[in-house]
PDB file of C-alpha atoms and ligand atoms in Angstrom:
ATOM      1  CA  MET A   1     -35.333-200.107 131.310  1.00  0.00           C
ATOM      2  CA  GLN A   2     -33.687-202.471 133.669  1.00  0.00           C
ATOM      3  CA  LYS A   3     -31.858-200.943 136.533  1.00  0.00           C
ATOM      4  CA  VAL A   4     -28.127-201.671 136.831  1.00  0.00           C
ATOM      5  CA  SER A   5     -28.599-202.990 140.430  1.00  0.00           C
ATOM      6  CA  GLU A   6     -30.797-205.781 138.684  1.00  0.00           C
ATOM      7  CA  LEU A   7     -28.277-206.784 136.138  1.00  0.00           C
ATOM      8  CA  PHE A   8     -25.884-208.449 138.519  1.00  0.00           C
ATOM      9  CA  SER A   9     -26.149-210.977 141.186  1.00  0.00           C
ATOM     10  CA  ASP A  10     -25.244-210.082 144.742  1.00  0.00           C
ATOM     11  CA  SER A  11     -21.961-211.952 144.574  1.00  0.00           C
ATOM     12  CA  ASP A  12     -21.253-210.380 141.085  1.00  0.00           C
ATOM     13  CA  LYS A  13     -21.631-207.051 142.728  1.00  0.00           C
ATOM     14  CA  THR A  14     -19.507-207.731 145.783  1.00  0.00           C
ATOM     15  CA  ALA A  15     -16.641-208.945 143.165  1.00  0.00           C
ATOM     16  CA  LEU A  16     -17.151-205.674 141.204  1.00  0.00           C
ATOM     17  CA  TYR A  17     -17.307-203.489 144.146  1.00  0.00           C
ATOM     18  CA  GLN A  18     -14.262-205.036 145.568  1.00  0.00           C
ATOM     19  CA  SER A  19     -12.083-204.556 142.714  1.00  0.00           C
ATOM     20  CA  PHE A  20     -13.215-200.882 142.139  1.00  0.00           C
ATOM     21  CA  ALA A  21     -12.869-200.138 145.895  1.00  0.00           C
ATOM     22  CA  ALA A  22      -9.133-201.746 145.665  1.00  0.00           C
ATOM     23  CA  ALA A  23      -8.359-199.432 142.745  1.00  0.00           C
ATOM     24  CA  CYS A  24      -9.750-196.494 144.639  1.00  0.00           C
ATOM     25  CA  SER A  25      -7.042-197.120 147.275  1.00  0.00           C
ATOM     26  CA  ASP A  26      -5.119-194.807 144.821  1.00  0.00           C
ATOM     27  CA  LYS A  27      -6.275-191.376 145.861  1.00  0.00           C
ATOM     28  CA  ASP A  28      -5.495-189.791 142.263  1.00  0.00           C
ATOM     29  CA  PHE A  29      -7.471-192.555 140.800  1.00  0.00           C
ATOM     30  CA  LYS A  30     -10.323-192.086 143.048  1.00  0.00           C
ATOM     31  CA  ASP A  31     -10.282-188.326 142.520  1.00  0.00           C
ATOM     32  CA  PHE A  32     -10.344-189.030 138.837  1.00  0.00           C
ATOM     33  CA  VAL A  33     -13.401-191.429 138.892  1.00  0.00           C
ATOM     34  CA  TYR A  34     -15.578-189.454 141.426  1.00  0.00           C
ATOM     35  CA  GLY A  35     -14.941-186.344 139.443  1.00  0.00           C
ATOM     36  CA  LEU A  36     -16.533-187.828 136.476  1.00  0.00           C
ATOM     37  CA  ASP A  37     -19.978-187.170 137.998  1.00  0.00           C
ATOM     38  CA  ILE A  38     -21.126-190.668 137.303  1.00  0.00           C
ATOM     39  CA  GLU A  39     -22.745-193.055 139.864  1.00  0.00           C
ATOM     40  CA  GLU A  40     -20.725-195.403 141.596  1.00  0.00           C
ATOM     41  CA  GLU A  41     -22.892-198.233 140.732  1.00  0.00           C
ATOM     42  CA  ILE A  42     -22.114-197.745 137.151  1.00  0.00           C
ATOM     43  CA  LEU A  43     -18.360-196.797 137.714  1.00  0.00           C
ATOM     44  CA  MET A  44     -17.703-200.200 139.569  1.00  0.00           C
ATOM     45  CA  LYS A  45     -18.553-201.977 136.488  1.00  0.00           C
ATOM     46  CA  TYR A  46     -15.648-200.404 134.481  1.00  0.00           C
ATOM     47  CA  THR A  47     -12.709-200.546 136.805  1.00  0.00           C
ATOM     48  CA  SER A  48     -10.162-201.821 134.308  1.00  0.00           C
ATOM     49  CA  SER A  49     -11.186-199.407 131.643  1.00  0.00           C
ATOM     50  CA  LEU A  50     -11.381-196.518 134.015  1.00  0.00           C
ATOM     51  CA  GLU A  51      -7.855-197.334 134.997  1.00  0.00           C
ATOM     52  CA  ASP A  52      -6.692-197.112 131.519  1.00  0.00           C
ATOM     53  CA  ALA A  53      -8.386-193.789 131.015  1.00  0.00           C
ATOM     54  CA  PHE A  54      -6.917-192.503 134.188  1.00  0.00           C
ATOM     55  CA  ILE A  55      -3.381-193.441 133.007  1.00  0.00           C
ATOM     56  CA  GLU A  56      -3.965-191.433 129.744  1.00  0.00           C
ATOM     57  CA  CYS A  57      -5.584-188.511 131.831  1.00  0.00           C
ATOM     58  CA  LYS A  58      -2.415-188.483 133.817  1.00  0.00           C
ATOM     59  CA  ASN A  59      -0.239-188.662 130.871  1.00  0.00           C
ATOM     60  CA  CYS A  60      -2.050-185.580 129.526  1.00  0.00           C
ATOM     61  CA  LYS A  61      -1.457-183.690 132.724  1.00  0.00           C
ATOM     62  CA  ASN A  62       2.147-184.152 132.688  1.00  0.00           C
ATOM     63  CA  CYS A  63       2.442-183.652 128.806  1.00  0.00           C
ATOM     64  CA  LYS A  64       4.828-180.771 127.516  1.00  0.00           C
ATOM     65  CA  ASN A  65       4.723-181.532 123.954  1.00  0.00           C
ATOM     66  CA  LEU A  66       2.172-183.395 121.620  1.00  0.00           C
ATOM     67  CA  ALA A  67       5.214-184.959 119.989  1.00  0.00           C
ATOM     68  CA  ASP A  68       6.244-186.825 123.079  1.00  0.00           C
ATOM     69  CA  CYS A  69       2.639-188.031 123.679  1.00  0.00           C
ATOM     70  CA  LYS A  70       2.696-191.321 125.492  1.00  0.00           C
ATOM     71  CA  ASN A  71      -1.073-192.405 125.012  1.00  0.00           C
ATOM     72  CA  ASN A  72      -2.062-195.334 123.004  1.00  0.00           C
ATOM     73  CA  GLU A  73      -3.252-193.338 120.089  1.00  0.00           C
ATOM     74  CA  PRO A  74      -0.984-190.264 120.164  1.00  0.00           C
ATOM     75  CA  GLY A  75      -2.815-186.880 120.514  1.00  0.00           C
ATOM     76  CA  TYR A  76      -5.992-188.659 121.752  1.00  0.00           C
ATOM     77  CA  LYS A  77      -7.204-189.540 125.246  1.00  0.00           C
ATOM     78  CA  TYR A  78      -9.308-192.584 126.024  1.00  0.00           C
ATOM     79  CA  THR A  79     -12.112-191.030 127.714  1.00  0.00           C
ATOM     80  CA  PRO A  80     -15.047-192.329 129.601  1.00  0.00           C
ATOM     81  CA  ILE A  81     -18.401-190.767 128.508  1.00  0.00           C
ATOM     82  CA  LYS A  82     -21.718-191.661 130.240  1.00  0.00           C
ATOM     83  CA  ASP A  83     -24.788-192.812 127.961  1.00  0.00           C
ATOM     84  CA  ARG A  84     -27.680-193.428 130.310  1.00  0.00           C
ATOM     85  CA  ASN A  85     -26.710-196.198 132.573  1.00  0.00           C
ATOM     86  CA  ILE A  86     -23.530-197.366 130.769  1.00  0.00           C
ATOM     87  CA  ILE A  87     -20.175-195.755 129.947  1.00  0.00           C
ATOM     88  CA  ASN A  88     -18.715-195.650 126.624  1.00  0.00           C
ATOM     89  CA  PHE A  89     -15.134-195.180 126.099  1.00  0.00           C
ATOM     90  CA  SER A  90     -13.622-193.378 123.017  1.00  0.00           C
ATOM     91  CA  TYR A  91     -10.453-191.674 121.950  1.00  0.00           C
ATOM     92  CA  VAL A  92     -11.200-187.853 122.167  1.00  0.00           C
ATOM     93  CA  ALA A  93      -8.616-185.444 120.667  1.00  0.00           C
ATOM     94  CA  CYS A  94      -6.489-183.830 123.730  1.00  0.00           C
ATOM     95  CA  ASP A  95      -6.409-179.984 124.036  1.00  0.00           C
ATOM     96  CA  LYS A  96      -3.083-179.737 122.199  1.00  0.00           C
ATOM     97  CA  LYS A  97      -4.379-182.120 119.294  1.00  0.00           C
ATOM     98  CA  GLN A  98      -7.575-180.050 119.047  1.00  0.00           C
ATOM     99  CA  LYS A  99      -5.819-176.828 118.796  1.00  0.00           C
ATOM    100  CA  GLU A 100      -3.463-178.548 115.917  1.00  0.00           C
ATOM    101  CA  LEU A 101      -6.690-179.609 114.110  1.00  0.00           C
ATOM    102  CA  ASN A 102      -8.149-176.119 114.630  1.00  0.00           C
ATOM    103  CA  ASP A 103      -4.994-174.645 113.266  1.00  0.00           C
ATOM    104  CA  ASN A 104      -5.016-176.618 110.333  1.00  0.00           C
ATOM    105  CA  GLU A 105      -8.836-176.500 109.420  1.00  0.00           C
ATOM    106  CA  TYR A 106      -8.100-173.688 106.843  1.00  0.00           C
ATOM    107  CA  LYS A 107      -6.136-176.245 104.634  1.00  0.00           C
ATOM    108  CA  LYS A 108      -9.365-177.987 103.442  1.00  0.00           C
ATOM    109  CA  TYR A 109      -9.996-174.737 101.503  1.00  0.00           C
ATOM    110  CA  ILE A 110      -6.680-175.011  99.606  1.00  0.00           C
ATOM    111  CA  GLU A 111      -5.727-177.261  96.802  1.00  0.00           C
ATOM    112  CA  LEU A 112      -2.462-177.799  95.733  1.00  0.00           C
ATOM    113  CA  PHE A 113      -1.614-179.338  92.210  1.00  0.00           C
ATOM    114  CA  ASP A 114       2.233-180.454  92.192  1.00  0.00           C
ATOM    115  CA  MET A 115       3.180-178.001  94.429  1.00  0.00           C
ATOM    116  CA  PRO A 116       5.688-178.491  97.560  1.00  0.00           C
ATOM    117  CA  LYS A 117       3.433-179.654 100.444  1.00  0.00           C
ATOM    118  CA  ASP A 118       4.933-177.112 102.840  1.00  0.00           C
ATOM    119  CA  ILE A 119       3.557-174.178 100.813  1.00  0.00           C
ATOM    120  CA  ALA A 120       0.289-174.950 102.717  1.00  0.00           C
ATOM    121  CA  ARG A 121       2.145-173.648 105.784  1.00  0.00           C
ATOM    122  CA  ALA A 122       3.241-170.434 104.318  1.00  0.00           C
ATOM    123  CA  SER A 123       2.020-167.611 106.554  1.00  0.00           C
ATOM    124  CA  LEU A 124       1.926-163.807 106.661  1.00  0.00           C
ATOM    125  CA  LYS A 125       3.038-163.930 110.155  1.00  0.00           C
ATOM    126  CA  ASP A 126       6.188-165.912 109.227  1.00  0.00           C
ATOM    127  CA  ILE A 127       7.153-163.664 106.316  1.00  0.00           C
ATOM    128  CA  TYR A 128      10.748-162.391 106.368  1.00  0.00           C
ATOM    129  CA  LYS A 129      10.990-159.151 108.112  1.00  0.00           C
ATOM    130  CA  GLU A 130      12.560-157.360 105.221  1.00  0.00           C
ATOM    131  CA  ASP A 131       9.659-158.779 102.969  1.00  0.00           C
ATOM    132  CA  LYS A 132       7.220-156.627 105.071  1.00  0.00           C
ATOM    133  CA  ARG A 133       8.502-153.584 103.434  1.00  0.00           C
ATOM    134  CA  LEU A 134       8.018-154.761  99.817  1.00  0.00           C
ATOM    135  CA  PRO A 135       5.382-153.417  97.641  1.00  0.00           C
ATOM    136  CA  VAL A 136       3.990-157.001  97.209  1.00  0.00           C
ATOM    137  CA  PHE A 137       3.339-157.112 100.801  1.00  0.00           C
ATOM    138  CA  LYS A 138       1.263-153.854 100.666  1.00  0.00           C
ATOM    139  CA  TYR A 139      -0.477-155.296  97.896  1.00  0.00           C
ATOM    140  CA  ILE A 140      -1.185-158.312  99.858  1.00  0.00           C
ATOM    141  CA  THR A 141      -2.608-156.338 102.866  1.00  0.00           C
ATOM    142  CA  GLU A 142      -4.690-154.377 100.417  1.00  0.00           C
ATOM    143  CA  PHE A 143      -5.974-157.403  98.745  1.00  0.00           C
ATOM    144  CA  ILE A 144      -7.240-158.910 101.997  1.00  0.00           C
ATOM    145  CA  ASN A 145      -8.928-155.745 102.966  1.00  0.00           C
ATOM    146  CA  ASN A 146     -10.473-155.313  99.810  1.00  0.00           C
ATOM    147  CA  TYR A 147     -11.530-158.917  99.034  1.00  0.00           C
ATOM    148  CA  ASP A 148     -15.083-158.430 100.104  1.00  0.00           C
ATOM    149  CA  ASN A 149     -15.757-155.321  97.957  1.00  0.00           C
ATOM    150  CA  GLU A 150     -18.222-155.794  95.248  1.00  0.00           C
ATOM    151  CA  ASP A 151     -15.421-155.234  92.578  1.00  0.00           C
ATOM    152  CA  LYS A 152     -12.901-157.853  93.724  1.00  0.00           C
ATOM    153  CA  PRO A 153      -9.359-156.796  93.449  1.00  0.00           C
ATOM    154  CA  LYS A 154      -7.087-157.786  90.794  1.00  0.00           C
ATOM    155  CA  GLY A 155      -4.659-160.561  91.101  1.00  0.00           C
ATOM    156  CA  LEU A 156      -0.960-160.539  90.867  1.00  0.00           C
ATOM    157  CA  TYR A 157       1.449-161.004  88.086  1.00  0.00           C
ATOM    158  CA  LEU A 158       4.423-161.451  90.104  1.00  0.00           C
ATOM    159  CA  HIS A 159       7.678-161.885  88.329  1.00  0.00           C
ATOM    160  CA  GLY A 160      11.276-161.990  89.266  1.00  0.00           C
ATOM    161  CA  SER A 161      14.304-164.257  89.780  1.00  0.00           C
ATOM    162  CA  PHE A 162      14.157-167.827  90.922  1.00  0.00           C
ATOM    163  CA  GLY A 163      13.954-168.645  94.576  1.00  0.00           C
ATOM    164  CA  SER A 164      12.918-164.929  95.524  1.00  0.00           C
ATOM    165  CA  GLY A 165       9.798-165.977  97.273  1.00  0.00           C
ATOM    166  CA  LYS A 166       7.119-165.280  94.716  1.00  0.00           C
ATOM    167  CA  THR A 167       5.270-168.633  95.112  1.00  0.00           C
ATOM    168  CA  TYR A 168       5.491-168.186  99.035  1.00  0.00           C
ATOM    169  CA  LEU A 169       4.014-164.756  99.170  1.00  0.00           C
ATOM    170  CA  VAL A 170       1.008-165.623  97.011  1.00  0.00           C
ATOM    171  CA  ALA A 171       0.440-168.827  99.030  1.00  0.00           C
ATOM    172  CA  ALA A 172       0.706-166.873 102.179  1.00  0.00           C
ATOM    173  CA  LEU A 173      -2.053-164.694 100.928  1.00  0.00           C
ATOM    174  CA  PHE A 174      -4.233-167.575  99.912  1.00  0.00           C
ATOM    175  CA  ASN A 175      -3.567-169.164 103.247  1.00  0.00           C
ATOM    176  CA  GLU A 176      -4.613-166.000 105.083  1.00  0.00           C
ATOM    177  CA  LEU A 177      -7.846-165.762 103.029  1.00  0.00           C
ATOM    178  CA  ALA A 178      -8.767-169.471 103.948  1.00  0.00           C
ATOM    179  CA  LYS A 179      -8.121-168.800 107.746  1.00  0.00           C
ATOM    180  CA  LYS A 180     -10.155-165.601 107.807  1.00  0.00           C
ATOM    181  CA  LYS A 181     -12.853-166.044 105.359  1.00  0.00           C
ATOM    182  CA  ASN A 182     -12.798-169.647 104.416  1.00  0.00           C
ATOM    183  CA  ILE A 183     -12.052-168.492 100.766  1.00  0.00           C
ATOM    184  CA  ARG A 184     -11.194-171.584  98.469  1.00  0.00           C
ATOM    185  CA  SER A 185      -8.154-171.551  96.319  1.00  0.00           C
ATOM    186  CA  VAL A 186      -6.131-173.679  93.779  1.00  0.00           C
ATOM    187  CA  LEU A 187      -2.492-173.361  93.503  1.00  0.00           C
ATOM    188  CA  ILE A 188      -1.221-175.001  90.278  1.00  0.00           C
ATOM    189  CA  TYR A 189       2.237-175.651  89.075  1.00  0.00           C
ATOM    190  CA  TYR A 190       1.339-174.617  85.441  1.00  0.00           C
ATOM    191  CA  PRO A 191       3.667-176.928  83.622  1.00  0.00           C
ATOM    192  CA  GLU A 192       2.753-180.057  85.226  1.00  0.00           C
ATOM    193  CA  PHE A 193      -0.831-179.212  85.006  1.00  0.00           C
ATOM    194  CA  LEU A 194      -0.826-178.994  81.381  1.00  0.00           C
ATOM    195  CA  ARG A 195       0.962-182.334  81.081  1.00  0.00           C
ATOM    196  CA  SER A 196      -1.804-183.836  83.303  1.00  0.00           C
ATOM    197  CA  LEU A 197      -4.601-182.060  81.668  1.00  0.00           C
ATOM    198  CA  LYS A 198      -3.482-183.467  78.254  1.00  0.00           C
ATOM    199  CA  ALA A 199      -3.209-186.944  79.795  1.00  0.00           C
ATOM    200  CA  SER A 200      -6.744-186.704  81.214  1.00  0.00           C
ATOM    201  CA  PHE A 201      -8.131-186.074  77.890  1.00  0.00           C
ATOM    202  CA  GLN A 202     -10.479-188.886  77.677  1.00  0.00           C
ATOM    203  CA  THR A 203     -11.255-188.944  81.303  1.00  0.00           C
ATOM    204  CA  THR A 204     -11.654-186.053  83.933  1.00  0.00           C
ATOM    205  CA  TYR A 205     -10.559-183.250  81.534  1.00  0.00           C
ATOM    206  CA  THR A 206     -13.703-181.142  81.556  1.00  0.00           C
ATOM    207  CA  GLU A 207     -14.088-181.514  85.245  1.00  0.00           C
ATOM    208  CA  GLN A 208     -10.609-180.367  85.882  1.00  0.00           C
ATOM    209  CA  PHE A 209     -10.836-177.603  83.511  1.00  0.00           C
ATOM    210  CA  ASN A 210     -14.149-176.316  84.934  1.00  0.00           C
ATOM    211  CA  TYR A 211     -13.051-176.480  88.432  1.00  0.00           C
ATOM    212  CA  ILE A 212      -9.916-174.137  87.699  1.00  0.00           C
ATOM    213  CA  LYS A 213     -11.943-171.842  86.017  1.00  0.00           C
ATOM    214  CA  LYS A 214     -14.433-171.125  88.684  1.00  0.00           C
ATOM    215  CA  VAL A 215     -12.318-171.493  91.707  1.00  0.00           C
ATOM    216  CA  PRO A 216     -12.513-168.256  93.835  1.00  0.00           C
ATOM    217  CA  LEU A 217      -8.599-167.701  93.908  1.00  0.00           C
ATOM    218  CA  LEU A 218      -6.286-169.231  91.383  1.00  0.00           C
ATOM    219  CA  LEU A 219      -2.469-169.369  91.199  1.00  0.00           C
ATOM    220  CA  LEU A 220      -0.710-170.491  87.942  1.00  0.00           C
ATOM    221  CA  ASP A 221       2.597-170.823  89.325  1.00  0.00           C
ATOM    222  CA  ASP A 222       5.627-170.716  87.042  1.00  0.00           C
ATOM    223  CA  ILE A 223       3.937-169.856  83.929  1.00  0.00           C
ATOM    224  CA  GLY A 224       6.538-169.333  81.074  1.00  0.00           C
ATOM    225  CA  ALA A 225       8.273-172.434  82.144  1.00  0.00           C
ATOM    226  CA  GLU A 226       6.121-174.988  80.276  1.00  0.00           C
ATOM    227  CA  ASN A 227       6.897-176.081  76.739  1.00  0.00           C
ATOM    228  CA  CYS A 228       4.515-173.758  74.806  1.00  0.00           C
ATOM    229  CA  SER A 229       1.925-175.555  72.401  1.00  0.00           C
ATOM    230  CA  ALA A 230      -0.760-173.833  70.533  1.00  0.00           C
ATOM    231  CA  TRP A 231      -3.429-175.962  72.199  1.00  0.00           C
ATOM    232  CA  ALA A 232      -2.171-174.956  75.798  1.00  0.00           C
ATOM    233  CA  ARG A 233      -2.313-171.295  74.908  1.00  0.00           C
ATOM    234  CA  ASP A 234      -5.575-171.095  72.681  1.00  0.00           C
ATOM    235  CA  GLU A 235      -7.754-174.010  74.310  1.00  0.00           C
ATOM    236  CA  VAL A 236      -6.336-174.002  77.761  1.00  0.00           C
ATOM    237  CA  LEU A 237      -4.961-170.787  79.093  1.00  0.00           C
ATOM    238  CA  GLY A 238      -7.066-168.512  76.913  1.00  0.00           C
ATOM    239  CA  PRO A 239     -10.499-169.803  77.798  1.00  0.00           C
ATOM    240  CA  ILE A 240      -9.268-170.076  81.630  1.00  0.00           C
ATOM    241  CA  LEU A 241      -8.494-166.371  81.631  1.00  0.00           C
ATOM    242  CA  GLN A 242     -11.405-165.271  79.556  1.00  0.00           C
ATOM    243  CA  TYR A 243     -13.971-166.934  81.908  1.00  0.00           C
ATOM    244  CA  ARG A 244     -12.214-165.475  84.970  1.00  0.00           C
ATOM    245  CA  MET A 245     -11.969-162.027  83.683  1.00  0.00           C
ATOM    246  CA  ASP A 246     -15.947-162.192  82.743  1.00  0.00           C
ATOM    247  CA  SER A 247     -16.467-163.470  86.176  1.00  0.00           C
ATOM    248  CA  HIS A 248     -14.407-161.059  88.029  1.00  0.00           C
ATOM    249  CA  LEU A 249     -12.296-164.100  89.566  1.00  0.00           C
ATOM    250  CA  PRO A 250      -8.924-162.943  91.139  1.00  0.00           C
ATOM    251  CA  THR A 251      -6.142-164.602  89.334  1.00  0.00           C
ATOM    252  CA  PHE A 252      -2.443-164.890  90.126  1.00  0.00           C
ATOM    253  CA  PHE A 253       0.623-165.749  88.239  1.00  0.00           C
ATOM    254  CA  THR A 254       4.245-166.139  89.093  1.00  0.00           C
ATOM    255  CA  SER A 255       6.877-166.289  86.386  1.00  0.00           C
ATOM    256  CA  ASN A 256      10.542-165.826  85.868  1.00  0.00           C
ATOM    257  CA  LEU A 257       9.692-163.875  82.794  1.00  0.00           C
ATOM    258  CA  THR A 258       8.463-160.353  82.548  1.00  0.00           C
ATOM    259  CA  LEU A 259       5.106-159.718  80.576  1.00  0.00           C
ATOM    260  CA  GLU A 260       6.947-158.790  77.540  1.00  0.00           C
ATOM    261  CA  GLU A 261       9.223-162.001  77.830  1.00  0.00           C
ATOM    262  CA  LEU A 262       6.177-164.089  78.381  1.00  0.00           C
ATOM    263  CA  GLU A 263       4.194-162.722  75.267  1.00  0.00           C
ATOM    264  CA  ILE A 264       7.456-163.642  73.090  1.00  0.00           C
ATOM    265  CA  SER A 265       7.661-167.114  74.606  1.00  0.00           C
ATOM    266  CA  LEU A 266       3.752-167.605  74.076  1.00  0.00           C
ATOM    267  CA  ALA A 267       4.118-166.562  70.488  1.00  0.00           C
ATOM    268  CA  MET A 268       6.446-169.472  69.671  1.00  0.00           C
ATOM    269  CA  THR A 269       5.058-172.730  69.546  1.00  0.00           C
ATOM    270  CA  SER A 270       5.660-175.971  67.588  1.00  0.00           C
ATOM    271  CA  SER A 271       2.981-174.870  65.142  1.00  0.00           C
ATOM    272  CA  GLY A 272       4.692-171.766  64.156  1.00  0.00           C
ATOM    273  CA  VAL A 273       5.038-168.124  65.496  1.00  0.00           C
ATOM    274  CA  ASP A 274       1.591-166.379  66.361  1.00  0.00           C
ATOM    275  CA  LYS A 275       2.198-163.110  67.687  1.00  0.00           C
ATOM    276  CA  VAL A 276      -1.390-162.049  67.931  1.00  0.00           C
ATOM    277  CA  LYS A 277      -2.770-164.819  69.792  1.00  0.00           C
ATOM    278  CA  ALA A 278       0.114-164.321  72.394  1.00  0.00           C
ATOM    279  CA  ARG A 279      -0.779-160.642  72.644  1.00  0.00           C
ATOM    280  CA  ARG A 280      -4.248-161.460  73.225  1.00  0.00           C
ATOM    281  CA  ILE A 281      -3.353-163.796  76.186  1.00  0.00           C
ATOM    282  CA  VAL A 282      -1.066-160.899  77.540  1.00  0.00           C
ATOM    283  CA  GLU A 283      -3.919-158.484  77.263  1.00  0.00           C
ATOM    284  CA  ARG A 284      -6.096-160.779  79.458  1.00  0.00           C
ATOM    285  CA  ILE A 285      -3.293-161.256  81.975  1.00  0.00           C
ATOM    286  CA  LYS A 286      -2.772-157.450  82.168  1.00  0.00           C
ATOM    287  CA  GLN A 287      -6.554-156.801  82.583  1.00  0.00           C
ATOM    288  CA  LEU A 288      -6.680-159.466  85.356  1.00  0.00           C
ATOM    289  CA  THR A 289      -3.412-158.550  87.477  1.00  0.00           C
ATOM    290  CA  THR A 290      -1.432-155.825  89.012  1.00  0.00           C
ATOM    291  CA  ASP A 291       2.262-156.364  87.773  1.00  0.00           C
ATOM    292  CA  LEU A 292       4.961-156.571  90.127  1.00  0.00           C
ATOM    293  CA  GLU A 293       8.412-157.346  90.304  1.00  0.00           C
ATOM    294  CA  LEU A 294      10.052-159.202  93.257  1.00  0.00           C
ATOM    295  CA  ILE A 295      13.666-158.853  93.494  1.00  0.00           C
ATOM    296  CA  SER A 296      15.475-160.614  96.261  1.00  0.00           C
ATOM    297  CA  LYS A 297      18.125-163.127  96.915  1.00  0.00           C
ATOM    298  CA  ASN A 298      17.507-166.627  96.184  1.00  0.00           C
ATOM    299  CA  ARG A 299      15.999-168.036  99.500  1.00  0.00           C
ATOM    300  CA  ARG A 300      16.401-171.675  98.225  1.00  0.00           C
ATOM    301  CA  ASP A 301      19.122-173.759 100.374  1.00  0.00           C
TER     302      ASP A 301
HETATM  303  P1  LIG B   1      10.087-168.674  93.910  1.00  0.00           P
HETATM  304  O1  LIG B   1       8.769-168.994  93.908  1.00  0.00           O
HETATM  305  O2  LIG B   1      10.383-166.964  93.714  1.00  0.00           O
HETATM  306  O3  LIG B   1      11.111-169.330  93.022  1.00  0.00           O
HETATM  307  P2  LIG B   1       9.800-169.678  96.589  1.00  0.00           P
HETATM  308  O4  LIG B   1       8.534-168.781  96.933  1.00  0.00           O
HETATM  309  O5  LIG B   1       9.787-170.972  96.242  1.00  0.00           O
HETATM  310  O6  LIG B   1      10.488-168.687  95.423  1.00  0.00           O
HETATM  311  O7  LIG B   1      10.708-169.327  97.839  1.00  0.00           O
HETATM  312  C1  LIG B   1      11.932-169.946  98.083  1.00  0.00           C
HETATM  313  C2  LIG B   1      12.189-170.521  99.412  1.00  0.00           C
HETATM  314  O8  LIG B   1      12.144-169.448 100.290  1.00  0.00           O
HETATM  315  C3  LIG B   1      11.142-171.451  99.924  1.00  0.00           C
HETATM  316  O9  LIG B   1      11.436-172.598 100.418  1.00  0.00           O
HETATM  317  C4  LIG B   1      10.015-170.692 100.747  1.00  0.00           C
HETATM  318  O10 LIG B   1       9.824-171.447 101.706  1.00  0.00           O
HETATM  319  C5  LIG B   1      11.162-169.618 101.240  1.00  0.00           C
HETATM  320  N1  LIG B   1      10.570-168.405 101.534  1.00  0.00           N
HETATM  321  C6  LIG B   1      10.350-167.438 100.330  1.00  0.00           C
HETATM  322  N2  LIG B   1       9.845-166.237 100.722  1.00  0.00           N
HETATM  323  C7  LIG B   1       9.667-166.289 102.110  1.00  0.00           C
HETATM  324  C8  LIG B   1       9.230-165.409 103.104  1.00  0.00           C
HETATM  325  N3  LIG B   1       8.732-164.137 102.710  1.00  0.00           N
HETATM  326  N4  LIG B   1       9.072-165.805 104.295  1.00  0.00           N
HETATM  327  C9  LIG B   1       9.507-166.962 104.678  1.00  0.00           C
HETATM  328  N5  LIG B   1      10.025-168.137 103.800  1.00  0.00           N
HETATM  329  C10 LIG B   1      10.084-167.729 102.409  1.00  0.00           C
HETATM  330 MG1  LIG B   2       7.884-170.408  92.564  1.00  0.00          MG
END
C-alpha cells in the first residue's frame, strides 16, 4: 500500500500542514486531535472535518439535556474513526442517546395492537404508591418470580371500573418481563382486533391468528366491550384460548365485566342465545387465569 506521504506533493503537504497548524493554535482543538491517537501525517489531511468533529465534541461536553442537543444530527456526534491510513467520519450516538436507546431496547419485544402508545412506557417503578399495596401488585411480583418455572403461572382476569388502571398494570408487567427476560408479548385492544381480523379474512388472517395464538404473553384488553358475534366467540376466541390452554401460555384479560357478566354477554349474539358456548369460553378463561378485581378511582383526566 502506498504511504500517505507519497500521495501528496511537497507543496500540497505544506499547504495541508499550514492549515492544520493554524487550527492547532486553538489549544482545545489541538488537545482534541492529538488525543485521538492518530498520526499527525494523517490528521493534517482532515483539518476541516476534524474542526466539525471538535465542535460537536465540545457541544457534548457542555450538554445538560439530550433534548437541547446542538449537534447536526441531534443525539449523535460527528466522530473521527481511523481506518488504516485514512479517517472515516460518522455519526455515533452520544452517551445520553446510547442510554436512551438501551433503555428502549425492551420495546422491540412488545407489540401493541390499537393500544395507546404510551402504554409501552408503563413501568412497575412508576406505579402509584397506593397500587403497590393491592393484591394485583402482589400477583405481578409473584408472576415475575415464577415465570421461569416449568409450570408457567396463570394469567389474570382483571376486571373493574373504567380508568382504574387495569391495562396499565398488565402492561407494566409485560414491560418488566421484556426488560428482564426478553419475553415477547402482544397487547390487543380486543374489540378493534376482531374488526381487523374480520377485514383481513382474504389476506393475513391466518398469519395474525396464529401469531396471537402462540405469543408467550397475550393481553386481550377490554374483552366484553365488543359487539359479540357467534363467529368471534366460536371461531376466534374459543380456538385462541384452547390453544393457549393446551400450550400453557399465560393469557391476560381486562374487562369492565365480571366473569358472570361476561358469560351473559358472550351468550347473546345476533344469531341468538347460546349459553352452552358462552359457558365453555368462560370455563377456559377460568382455567387460564386468576380472577381479580381492581377497584380504584378513575385515573383518566
Ligand atoms: P383501565 O384499563 O382500567 O380503564 P388504564 O390502565 O387505562 O385504566 O389507566 C387509566 C390512566 O391512568 C392511564 O392514563 C394510565 O396511564 C394511568 N395509570 C393507571 N394506573 C396507573 C399506575 N398504577 N401508575 C401510574 N399510572 C397509572
Ligand atoms: Mg383499559
